Amino acid sequence: MRDDDRIWRGAAGVADVATGRPVTAEMRHRVGSITKTFTAAAVLQLVDDGEIELDTPIGHYLPRMVPGERGAAITVRMLINHTSGLAEYLPHAYPSLAAFPALAKTAPTSLDDSRFTKFHATELIEMGVSAPATGTPGGTPGVYSNTNYLLMCQLLESVTGTSAEKRIIRNIIERAGLLDTELPTGPHINGPHSLHYEAWFGMIDPPRDYSVYDMSWVGPAASLISTVADLNRFFGLLLAGEIISRASLAQMQRTVPVISFEGKTLDYGLGLQKMTVPGHGIYWGHEGSVWGGGAISMTSADGKRQASIAVNLQRWNQLDSSGKPQPHPIDDALRALTQLALCD
């Protein structure tokens, strides 16, 4: 965490439960959907350059991927803020998660079956576009969907003539000087890192390591590897207007209600989440989760205070008899840590 010019780094727990190897604050982690802020920023750079317009229908740019009336109704803005109405593809790509969000009817089998599966983004997009819509284009609340961001990656590729990964690496990661941040090209995490333990609501007991995993199932929607220090640096520069223009940053900070995978209502902009902390003002950032790994990074509106937290265990809550996740001491500990980091 950073408070003005004072910086604190800390870590607790183990990176490997078998050996007891401790975690350190410098370790690299998969940070999940925090990737979306990077992808959104890459698109908004093209808006700054006049190559993309936020309120142009996606069918204008990608007529084959979102054809017909939906392509004419869904705009670039609706993809970035999850109000497109396009469904999440994951329950269709992972058969054992087909019943999601009915968690008790899911199983973690597909997590293992797909560990080294190479998914193609166009196939995943087709699953999401073909699935029943979650709402009307532009309607609120929006519904969080990785389909939106894989389409954004195709948009980046179509407009720039290079892959979304290369564009994000060159124009966002390298431009921001993030030396420990990367979009992986293989299943491994390079450099010092912890194992990533997934519990899937108690169905994987003991939790299993998924740090070695082919991330093509999310690509530049949620595959980023980073450190907590790099996350603070990125969001600090972004919110200072150093990565996109002030005009585009203002667009990022126009929020709408969006329903998350967990059923929470997010105050969501263009790849940015807004958090209002009573008595302490507004924070901007994002949170993310992948198999076994998760993170949250928030920066105060005035840029003076930042906190980035990464964890190497996910979905630790077991389900009660009604199929709902039960409270867990980890939840209380994370809330207390976040409160301390942002407010005290």
mmCIF file of C-alpha atoms in Angstrom:
data_model
loop_
_atom_site.group_PDB
_atom_site.id
_atom_site.type_symbol
_atom_site.label_atom_id
_atom_site.label_comp_id
_atom_site.label_asym_id
_atom_site.label_seq_id
_atom_site.Cartn_x
_atom_site.Cartn_y
_atom_site.Cartn_z
ATOM 1 C CA MET A 1 0.000 0.000 0.000
ATOM 2 C CA ARG A 2 1.020 3.618 -0.537
ATOM 3 C CA ASP A 3 -0.019 6.659 1.481
ATOM 4 C CA ASP A 4 1.410 9.708 -0.278
ATOM 5 C CA ASP A 5 5.149 8.990 -0.302
ATOM 6 C CA ARG A 6 5.056 6.262 2.359
ATOM 7 C CA ILE A 7 5.018 2.661 1.096
ATOM 8 C CA TRP A 8 4.352 -0.547 3.045
ATOM 9 C CA ARG A 9 4.731 -4.058 1.692
ATOM 10 C CA GLY A 10 3.776 -7.205 3.534
ATOM 11 C CA ALA A 11 2.958 -10.854 3.007
ATOM 12 C CA ALA A 12 1.610 -13.725 5.089
ATOM 13 C CA GLY A 13 1.078 -17.412 4.494
ATOM 14 C CA VAL A 14 2.755 -19.957 2.254
ATOM 15 C CA ALA A 15 3.443 -20.158 -1.460
ATOM 16 C CA ASP A 16 3.498 -23.959 -1.373
ATOM 17 C CA VAL A 17 1.578 -25.890 1.280
ATOM 18 C CA ALA A 18 3.722 -28.999 0.730
ATOM 19 C CA THR A 19 7.066 -27.328 1.407
ATOM 20 C CA GLY A 20 5.970 -24.394 3.567
ATOM 21 C CA ARG A 21 7.825 -21.969 1.284
ATOM 22 C CA PRO A 22 6.624 -18.510 2.373
ATOM 23 C CA VAL A 23 4.999 -15.942 0.119
ATOM 24 C CA THR A 24 6.675 -12.577 -0.385
ATOM 25 C CA ALA A 25 5.267 -9.227 -1.464
ATOM 26 C CA GLU A 26 7.398 -9.293 -4.625
ATOM 27 C CA MET A 27 5.869 -12.481 -6.046
ATOM 28 C CA ARG A 28 4.013 -12.554 -9.349
ATOM 29 C CA HIS A 29 0.343 -13.559 -9.412
ATOM 30 C CA ARG A 30 -2.391 -14.136 -11.937
ATOM 31 C CA VAL A 31 -4.663 -11.151 -11.299
ATOM 32 C CA GLY A 32 -7.740 -12.166 -13.293
ATOM 33 C CA SER A 33 -10.101 -9.478 -14.483
ATOM 34 C CA ILE A 34 -7.824 -6.619 -13.487
ATOM 35 C CA THR A 35 -6.630 -7.381 -17.029
ATOM 36 C CA LYS A 36 -9.834 -5.741 -18.266
ATOM 37 C CA THR A 37 -8.609 -2.294 -17.247
ATOM 38 C CA PHE A 38 -5.502 -2.810 -19.394
ATOM 39 C CA THR A 39 -7.601 -3.957 -22.356
ATOM 40 C CA ALA A 40 -10.048 -1.076 -21.951
ATOM 41 C CA ALA A 41 -7.161 1.402 -21.814
ATOM 42 C CA ALA A 42 -5.755 -0.009 -25.073
ATOM 43 C CA VAL A 43 -9.129 0.520 -26.763
ATOM 44 C CA LEU A 44 -9.451 4.042 -25.365
ATOM 45 C CA GLN A 45 -6.048 4.914 -26.788
ATOM 46 C CA LEU A 46 -7.553 4.160 -30.193
ATOM 47 C CA VAL A 47 -10.499 6.383 -29.273
ATOM 48 C CA ASP A 48 -7.978 9.139 -28.498
ATOM 49 C CA ASP A 49 -6.403 8.562 -31.921
ATOM 50 C CA GLY A 50 -9.783 8.808 -33.653
ATOM 51 C CA GLU A 51 -9.664 5.213 -34.909
ATOM 52 C CA ILE A 52 -12.599 3.949 -32.799
ATOM 53 C CA GLU A 53 -15.744 5.679 -31.538
ATOM 54 C CA LEU A 54 -17.321 4.518 -28.299
ATOM 55 C CA ASP A 55 -20.899 4.848 -29.515
ATOM 56 C CA THR A 56 -20.403 3.169 -32.887
ATOM 57 C CA PRO A 57 -22.106 -0.256 -33.145
ATOM 58 C CA ILE A 58 -19.748 -3.210 -32.863
ATOM 59 C CA GLY A 59 -21.367 -4.599 -36.019
ATOM 60 C CA HIS A 60 -19.676 -1.773 -37.917
ATOM 61 C CA TYR A 61 -16.261 -3.088 -36.874
ATOM 62 C CA LEU A 62 -16.936 -6.838 -36.498
ATOM 63 C CA PRO A 63 -20.022 -7.618 -38.636
ATOM 64 C CA ARG A 64 -19.393 -11.372 -38.755
ATOM 65 C CA MET A 65 -18.953 -11.826 -35.019
ATOM 66 C CA VAL A 66 -22.029 -9.894 -33.905
ATOM 67 C CA PRO A 67 -24.319 -9.920 -36.939
ATOM 68 C CA GLY A 68 -27.745 -8.470 -37.607
ATOM 69 C CA GLU A 69 -29.806 -6.394 -35.224
ATOM 70 C CA ARG A 70 -27.646 -7.101 -32.196
ATOM 71 C CA GLY A 71 -24.525 -5.954 -34.015
ATOM 72 C CA ALA A 72 -26.338 -2.747 -34.941
ATOM 73 C CA ALA A 73 -27.602 -2.180 -31.374
ATOM 74 C CA ILE A 74 -24.535 -3.062 -29.280
ATOM 75 C CA THR A 75 -21.925 -0.308 -29.181
ATOM 76 C CA VAL A 76 -18.272 -0.390 -28.208
ATOM 77 C CA ARG A 77 -19.182 1.404 -24.972
ATOM 78 C CA MET A 78 -21.703 -1.324 -24.081
ATOM 79 C CA LEU A 79 -19.013 -3.975 -24.444
ATOM 80 C CA ILE A 80 -16.597 -2.119 -22.188
ATOM 81 C CA ASN A 81 -19.158 -1.453 -19.432
ATOM 82 C CA HIS A 82 -20.933 -4.842 -19.682
ATOM 83 C CA THR A 83 -24.329 -3.504 -20.792
ATOM 84 C CA SER A 84 -24.282 -5.361 -24.123
ATOM 85 C CA GLY A 85 -26.576 -8.159 -22.939
ATOM 86 C CA LEU A 86 -24.141 -10.741 -24.332
ATOM 87 C CA ALA A 87 -23.920 -13.827 -22.126
ATOM 88 C CA GLU A 88 -20.845 -15.288 -20.451
ATOM 89 C CA TYR A 89 -19.344 -18.119 -22.505
ATOM 90 C CA LEU A 90 -17.605 -20.007 -19.673
ATOM 91 C CA PRO A 91 -20.522 -22.316 -18.680
ATOM 92 C CA HIS A 92 -20.665 -23.385 -22.326
ATOM 93 C CA ALA A 93 -16.902 -23.930 -22.659
ATOM 94 C CA TYR A 94 -16.640 -25.776 -19.320
ATOM 95 C CA PRO A 95 -19.387 -28.449 -19.271
ATOM 96 C CA SER A 96 -19.152 -29.115 -15.530
ATOM 97 C CA LEU A 97 -20.021 -25.438 -14.901
ATOM 98 C CA ALA A 98 -23.077 -25.489 -17.181
ATOM 99 C CA ALA A 99 -25.478 -24.957 -14.263
ATOM 100 C CA PHE A 100 -23.690 -21.765 -13.104
ATOM 101 C CA PRO A 101 -24.782 -19.661 -11.197
ATOM 102 C CA ALA A 102 -26.501 -22.628 -9.453
ATOM 103 C CA LEU A 103 -23.245 -23.468 -7.677
ATOM 104 C CA ALA A 104 -24.433 -26.658 -5.980
ATOM 105 C CA LYS A 105 -25.158 -28.156 -9.401
ATOM 106 C CA THR A 106 -21.681 -27.408 -10.730
ATOM 107 C CA ALA A 107 -18.518 -29.499 -10.396
ATOM 108 C CA PRO A 108 -14.833 -28.639 -10.844
ATOM 109 C CA THR A 109 -14.176 -31.446 -13.372
ATOM 110 C CA SER A 110 -13.728 -29.081 -16.313
ATOM 111 C CA LEU A 111 -10.986 -27.174 -14.507
ATOM 112 C CA ASP A 112 -8.766 -30.242 -14.735
ATOM 113 C CA ASP A 113 -10.009 -31.367 -18.145
ATOM 114 C CA SER A 114 -9.140 -27.977 -19.661
ATOM 115 C CA ARG A 115 -5.799 -27.346 -17.952
ATOM 116 C CA PHE A 116 -3.887 -27.532 -21.249
ATOM 117 C CA THR A 117 -6.742 -26.897 -23.681
ATOM 118 C CA LYS A 118 -6.000 -24.268 -26.313
ATOM 119 C CA PHE A 119 -9.224 -22.335 -26.799
ATOM 120 C CA HIS A 120 -9.742 -20.066 -29.791
ATOM 121 C CA ALA A 121 -11.241 -16.671 -28.989
ATOM 122 C CA THR A 122 -13.635 -16.770 -31.943
ATOM 123 C CA GLU A 123 -15.105 -20.056 -30.698
ATOM 124 C CA LEU A 124 -15.607 -18.663 -27.196
ATOM 125 C CA ILE A 125 -17.185 -15.492 -28.582
ATOM 126 C CA GLU A 126 -19.594 -17.549 -30.670
ATOM 127 C CA MET A 127 -20.679 -19.424 -27.535
ATOM 128 C CA GLY A 128 -21.452 -16.149 -25.776
ATOM 129 C CA VAL A 129 -23.177 -14.527 -28.747
ATOM 130 C CA SER A 130 -25.269 -17.653 -29.411
ATOM 131 C CA ALA A 131 -26.383 -18.042 -25.781
ATOM 132 C CA PRO A 132 -29.626 -16.414 -24.573
ATOM 133 C CA ALA A 133 -29.165 -12.701 -24.005
ATOM 134 C CA THR A 134 -28.862 -11.468 -20.424
ATOM 135 C CA GLY A 135 -30.524 -8.149 -21.214
ATOM 136 C CA THR A 136 -31.246 -5.605 -23.907
ATOM 137 C CA PRO A 137 -28.303 -3.640 -25.362
ATOM 138 C CA GLY A 138 -27.630 -0.616 -23.179
ATOM 139 C CA GLY A 139 -30.028 -1.758 -20.454
ATOM 140 C CA THR A 140 -29.102 -1.587 -16.782
ATOM 141 C CA PRO A 141 -28.113 -3.238 -14.645
ATOM 142 C CA GLY A 142 -25.597 -4.777 -16.981
ATOM 143 C CA VAL A 143 -24.330 -8.327 -16.522
ATOM 144 C CA TYR A 144 -20.603 -9.020 -16.284
ATOM 145 C CA SER A 145 -19.370 -11.117 -19.227
ATOM 146 C CA ASN A 146 -15.946 -12.111 -20.547
ATOM 147 C CA THR A 147 -17.548 -12.335 -24.001
ATOM 148 C CA ASN A 148 -17.547 -8.529 -24.099
ATOM 149 C CA TYR A 149 -13.809 -8.304 -23.581
ATOM 150 C CA LEU A 150 -12.846 -11.051 -26.009
ATOM 151 C CA LEU A 151 -14.796 -9.041 -28.582
ATOM 152 C CA MET A 152 -12.801 -5.979 -27.534
ATOM 153 C CA CYS A 153 -9.622 -7.925 -28.226
ATOM 154 C CA GLN A 154 -10.892 -8.798 -31.700
ATOM 155 C CA LEU A 155 -11.678 -5.114 -32.198
ATOM 156 C CA LEU A 156 -8.115 -4.176 -31.235
ATOM 157 C CA GLU A 157 -6.756 -6.715 -33.703
ATOM 158 C CA SER A 158 -9.071 -5.611 -36.493
ATOM 159 C CA VAL A 159 -8.209 -1.921 -36.146
ATOM 160 C CA THR A 160 -4.464 -2.183 -35.471
ATOM 161 C CA GLY A 161 -3.556 -5.201 -37.596
ATOM 162 C CA THR A 162 -1.708 -6.777 -34.675
ATOM 163 C CA SER A 163 -2.817 -9.058 -31.860
ATOM 164 C CA ALA A 164 -4.480 -7.591 -28.793
ATOM 165 C CA GLU A 165 -1.718 -9.097 -26.662
ATOM 166 C CA LYS A 166 1.031 -7.302 -28.599
ATOM 167 C CA ARG A 167 -0.891 -4.036 -28.562
ATOM 168 C CA ILE A 168 -1.480 -4.188 -24.791
ATOM 169 C CA ILE A 169 2.130 -5.186 -24.096
ATOM 170 C CA ARG A 170 3.611 -2.400 -26.220
ATOM 171 C CA ASN A 171 1.173 0.432 -25.549
ATOM 172 C CA ILE A 172 0.157 -0.257 -21.957
ATOM 173 C CA ILE A 173 2.558 -2.566 -20.099
ATOM 174 C CA GLU A 174 5.829 -1.300 -21.619
ATOM 175 C CA ARG A 175 4.643 2.308 -21.759
ATOM 176 C CA ALA A 176 3.862 2.189 -18.040
ATOM 177 C CA GLY A 177 7.223 0.595 -17.228
ATOM 178 C CA LEU A 178 5.710 -2.503 -15.637
ATOM 179 C CA LEU A 179 8.739 -4.778 -15.458
ATOM 180 C CA ASP A 180 6.990 -7.654 -13.659
ATOM 181 C CA THR A 181 3.766 -7.682 -15.679
ATOM 182 C CA GLU A 182 3.016 -9.866 -18.686
ATOM 183 C CA LEU A 183 0.336 -11.534 -20.752
ATOM 184 C CA PRO A 184 1.439 -15.191 -20.752
ATOM 185 C CA THR A 185 2.183 -17.058 -23.964
ATOM 186 C CA GLY A 186 2.285 -20.445 -22.235
ATOM 187 C CA PRO A 187 0.797 -22.153 -19.182
ATOM 188 C CA HIS A 188 3.549 -21.159 -16.731
ATOM 189 C CA ILE A 189 4.067 -18.092 -14.541
ATOM 190 C CA ASN A 190 7.564 -16.734 -15.131
ATOM 191 C CA GLY A 191 9.639 -15.542 -12.200
ATOM 192 C CA PRO A 192 9.080 -15.911 -8.437
ATOM 193 C CA HIS A 193 5.490 -16.863 -7.717
ATOM 194 C CA SER A 194 3.289 -18.843 -5.385
ATOM 195 C CA LEU A 195 1.173 -21.814 -6.279
ATOM 196 C CA HIS A 196 -2.483 -20.945 -6.930
ATOM 197 C CA TYR A 197 -4.939 -23.039 -4.928
ATOM 198 C CA GLU A 198 -8.554 -23.492 -6.032
ATOM 199 C CA ALA A 199 -11.211 -24.913 -3.660
ATOM 200 C CA TRP A 200 -14.358 -24.435 -5.810
ATOM 201 C CA PHE A 201 -16.638 -23.997 -2.791
ATOM 202 C CA GLY A 202 -15.269 -27.014 -0.945
ATOM 203 C CA MET A 203 -15.626 -29.400 -3.871
ATOM 204 C CA ILE A 204 -11.824 -29.542 -4.267
ATOM 205 C CA ASP A 205 -10.622 -30.712 -0.862
ATOM 206 C CA PRO A 206 -7.818 -30.122 -0.207
ATOM 207 C CA PRO A 207 -7.532 -27.187 -2.616
ATOM 208 C CA ARG A 208 -5.520 -27.998 -5.732
ATOM 209 C CA ASP A 209 -2.797 -25.966 -7.465
ATOM 210 C CA TYR A 210 -3.711 -24.395 -10.813
ATOM 211 C CA SER A 211 -0.710 -22.104 -11.255
ATOM 212 C CA VAL A 212 0.250 -24.075 -14.384
ATOM 213 C CA TYR A 213 -2.677 -23.472 -16.719
ATOM 214 C CA ASP A 214 -3.351 -22.538 -20.338
ATOM 215 C CA MET A 215 -5.022 -19.153 -20.058
ATOM 216 C CA SER A 216 -6.525 -19.097 -23.556
ATOM 217 C CA TRP A 217 -9.915 -19.658 -21.884
ATOM 218 C CA VAL A 218 -9.876 -15.940 -20.991
ATOM 219 C CA GLY A 219 -7.005 -14.437 -23.018
ATOM 220 C CA PRO A 220 -6.576 -10.650 -22.595
ATOM 221 C CA ALA A 221 -9.861 -10.525 -20.695
ATOM 222 C CA ALA A 222 -8.333 -11.999 -17.523
ATOM 223 C CA SER A 223 -4.937 -13.669 -18.058
ATOM 224 C CA LEU A 224 -2.569 -10.952 -16.827
ATOM 225 C CA ILE A 225 0.341 -11.821 -14.519
ATOM 226 C CA SER A 226 1.576 -8.974 -12.328
ATOM 227 C CA THR A 227 2.806 -7.920 -8.899
ATOM 228 C CA VAL A 228 1.086 -5.724 -6.336
ATOM 229 C CA ALA A 229 3.736 -3.028 -6.892
ATOM 230 C CA ASP A 230 3.155 -3.014 -10.664
ATOM 231 C CA LEU A 231 -0.612 -2.800 -10.147
ATOM 232 C CA ASN A 232 -0.193 0.289 -7.987
ATOM 233 C CA ARG A 233 2.090 1.829 -10.597
ATOM 234 C CA PHE A 234 -0.335 1.108 -13.444
ATOM 235 C CA PHE A 235 -3.436 2.502 -11.738
ATOM 236 C CA GLY A 236 -1.493 5.514 -10.471
ATOM 237 C CA LEU A 237 -0.393 6.405 -14.006
ATOM 238 C CA LEU A 238 -3.793 5.659 -15.531
ATOM 239 C CA LEU A 239 -5.675 7.866 -13.083
ATOM 240 C CA ALA A 240 -3.094 10.636 -13.507
ATOM 241 C CA GLY A 241 -3.865 10.800 -17.237
ATOM 242 C CA GLU A 242 -0.480 9.358 -18.241
ATOM 243 C CA ILE A 243 -1.792 6.380 -20.270
ATOM 244 C CA ILE A 244 -4.953 7.742 -21.910
ATOM 245 C CA SER A 245 -6.221 11.291 -22.315
ATOM 246 C CA ARG A 246 -8.130 13.074 -19.575
ATOM 247 C CA ALA A 247 -11.196 13.022 -21.821
ATOM 248 C CA SER A 248 -11.018 9.232 -22.157
ATOM 249 C CA LEU A 249 -10.362 8.857 -18.435
ATOM 250 C CA ALA A 250 -13.559 10.809 -17.790
ATOM 251 C CA GLN A 251 -15.389 8.313 -20.021
ATOM 252 C CA MET A 252 -13.862 5.435 -18.027
ATOM 253 C CA GLN A 253 -15.254 6.968 -14.854
ATOM 254 C CA ARG A 254 -18.860 7.178 -16.118
ATOM 255 C CA THR A 255 -20.390 4.263 -14.237
ATOM 256 C CA VAL A 256 -23.487 2.080 -14.465
ATOM 257 C CA PRO A 257 -24.720 -0.754 -12.215
ATOM 258 C CA VAL A 258 -23.414 -4.163 -13.298
ATOM 259 C CA ILE A 259 -24.170 -7.563 -11.745
ATOM 260 C CA SER A 260 -20.995 -9.540 -11.043
ATOM 261 C CA PHE A 261 -20.516 -13.316 -11.286
ATOM 262 C CA GLU A 262 -21.070 -13.438 -7.505
ATOM 263 C CA GLY A 263 -24.377 -11.584 -7.797
ATOM 264 C CA LYS A 264 -23.017 -8.333 -6.345
ATOM 265 C CA THR A 265 -23.906 -4.992 -7.914
ATOM 266 C CA LEU A 266 -20.779 -3.216 -9.099
ATOM 267 C CA ASP A 267 -20.467 0.503 -9.847
ATOM 268 C CA TYR A 268 -18.751 -0.079 -13.183
ATOM 269 C CA GLY A 269 -17.289 2.276 -15.759
ATOM 270 C CA LEU A 270 -15.240 1.519 -18.855
ATOM 271 C CA GLY A 271 -12.998 -1.159 -17.368
ATOM 272 C CA LEU A 272 -12.926 0.599 -13.987
ATOM 273 C CA GLN A 273 -14.779 -0.175 -10.779
ATOM 274 C CA LYS A 274 -15.804 2.632 -8.440
ATOM 275 C CA MET A 275 -15.731 2.072 -4.684
ATOM 276 C CA THR A 276 -17.176 4.654 -2.326
ATOM 277 C CA VAL A 277 -15.706 4.357 1.176
ATOM 278 C CA PRO A 278 -17.855 6.201 3.742
ATOM 279 C CA GLY A 279 -15.865 9.029 5.251
ATOM 280 C CA HIS A 280 -12.918 8.409 2.944
ATOM 281 C CA GLY A 281 -14.204 9.283 -0.511
ATOM 282 C CA ILE A 282 -14.028 7.493 -3.844
ATOM 283 C CA TYR A 283 -11.570 4.836 -4.977
ATOM 284 C CA TRP A 284 -11.039 3.528 -8.499
ATOM 285 C CA GLY A 285 -9.604 0.206 -9.627
ATOM 286 C CA HIS A 286 -10.618 -3.356 -10.342
ATOM 287 C CA GLU A 287 -10.694 -6.812 -8.812
ATOM 288 C CA GLY A 288 -10.142 -10.171 -10.444
ATOM 289 C CA SER A 289 -10.105 -13.914 -10.018
ATOM 290 C CA VAL A 290 -8.932 -16.958 -11.958
ATOM 291 C CA TRP A 291 -8.451 -20.561 -10.893
ATOM 292 C CA GLY A 292 -6.595 -20.280 -7.599
ATOM 293 C CA GLY A 293 -5.522 -16.663 -7.952
ATOM 294 C CA GLY A 294 -7.144 -13.344 -7.168
ATOM 295 C CA ALA A 295 -6.339 -9.687 -6.602
ATOM 296 C CA ILE A 296 -7.819 -6.260 -5.980
ATOM 297 C CA SER A 297 -6.213 -2.889 -6.688
ATOM 298 C CA MET A 298 -7.756 0.436 -5.646
ATOM 299 C CA THR A 299 -6.514 4.036 -5.867
ATOM 300 C CA SER A 300 -8.097 7.066 -4.221
ATOM 301 C CA ALA A 301 -9.618 9.699 -6.495
ATOM 302 C CA ASP A 302 -6.896 12.179 -5.517
ATOM 303 C CA GLY A 303 -4.208 9.578 -6.250
ATOM 304 C CA LYS A 304 -2.635 9.860 -2.794
ATOM 305 C CA ARG A 305 -3.593 6.452 -1.430
ATOM 306 C CA GLN A 306 -3.302 3.039 -3.059
ATOM 307 C CA ALA A 307 -3.680 -0.582 -2.045
ATOM 308 C CA SER A 308 -3.141 -3.745 -4.075
ATOM 309 C CA ILE A 309 -3.759 -7.151 -2.513
ATOM 310 C CA ALA A 310 -3.179 -10.576 -4.080
ATOM 311 C CA VAL A 311 -4.210 -13.979 -2.711
ATOM 312 C CA ASN A 312 -3.340 -17.534 -3.762
ATOM 313 C CA LEU A 313 -6.533 -19.321 -2.696
ATOM 314 C CA GLN A 314 -9.924 -18.869 -4.319
ATOM 315 C CA ARG A 315 -13.556 -19.832 -3.624
ATOM 316 C CA TRP A 316 -12.785 -20.953 -0.102
ATOM 317 C CA ASN A 317 -16.440 -20.601 0.998
ATOM 318 C CA GLN A 318 -18.320 -23.879 1.325
ATOM 319 C CA LEU A 319 -21.991 -24.009 0.306
ATOM 320 C CA ASP A 320 -24.840 -24.225 2.792
ATOM 321 C CA SER A 321 -27.904 -26.452 2.374
ATOM 322 C CA SER A 322 -29.494 -23.903 0.042
ATOM 323 C CA GLY A 323 -26.415 -23.807 -2.200
ATOM 324 C CA LYS A 324 -25.222 -20.373 -1.097
ATOM 325 C CA PRO A 325 -21.586 -19.689 -0.112
ATOM 326 C CA GLN A 326 -21.191 -19.600 3.658
ATOM 327 C CA PRO A 327 -19.259 -16.828 5.430
ATOM 328 C CA HIS A 328 -15.638 -17.675 6.163
ATOM 329 C CA PRO A 329 -13.003 -16.075 8.430
ATOM 330 C CA ILE A 330 -10.940 -15.261 5.328
ATOM 331 C CA ASP A 331 -13.739 -12.922 4.204
ATOM 332 C CA ASP A 332 -13.592 -11.011 7.489
ATOM 333 C CA ALA A 333 -9.793 -10.854 7.351
ATOM 334 C CA LEU A 334 -9.758 -9.488 3.798
ATOM 335 C CA ARG A 335 -12.399 -6.882 4.633
ATOM 336 C CA ALA A 336 -10.389 -5.773 7.663
ATOM 337 C CA LEU A 337 -7.163 -5.621 5.636
ATOM 338 C CA THR A 338 -8.823 -3.609 2.870
ATOM 339 C CA GLN A 339 -10.373 -1.229 5.429
ATOM 340 C CA LEU A 340 -6.999 -0.760 7.098
ATOM 341 C CA ALA A 341 -5.179 -0.208 3.809
ATOM 342 C CA LEU A 342 -7.661 2.273 2.360
ATOM 343 C CA CYS A 343 -8.874 4.134 5.386
ATOM 344 C CA ASP A 344 -6.588 4.088 8.432
#
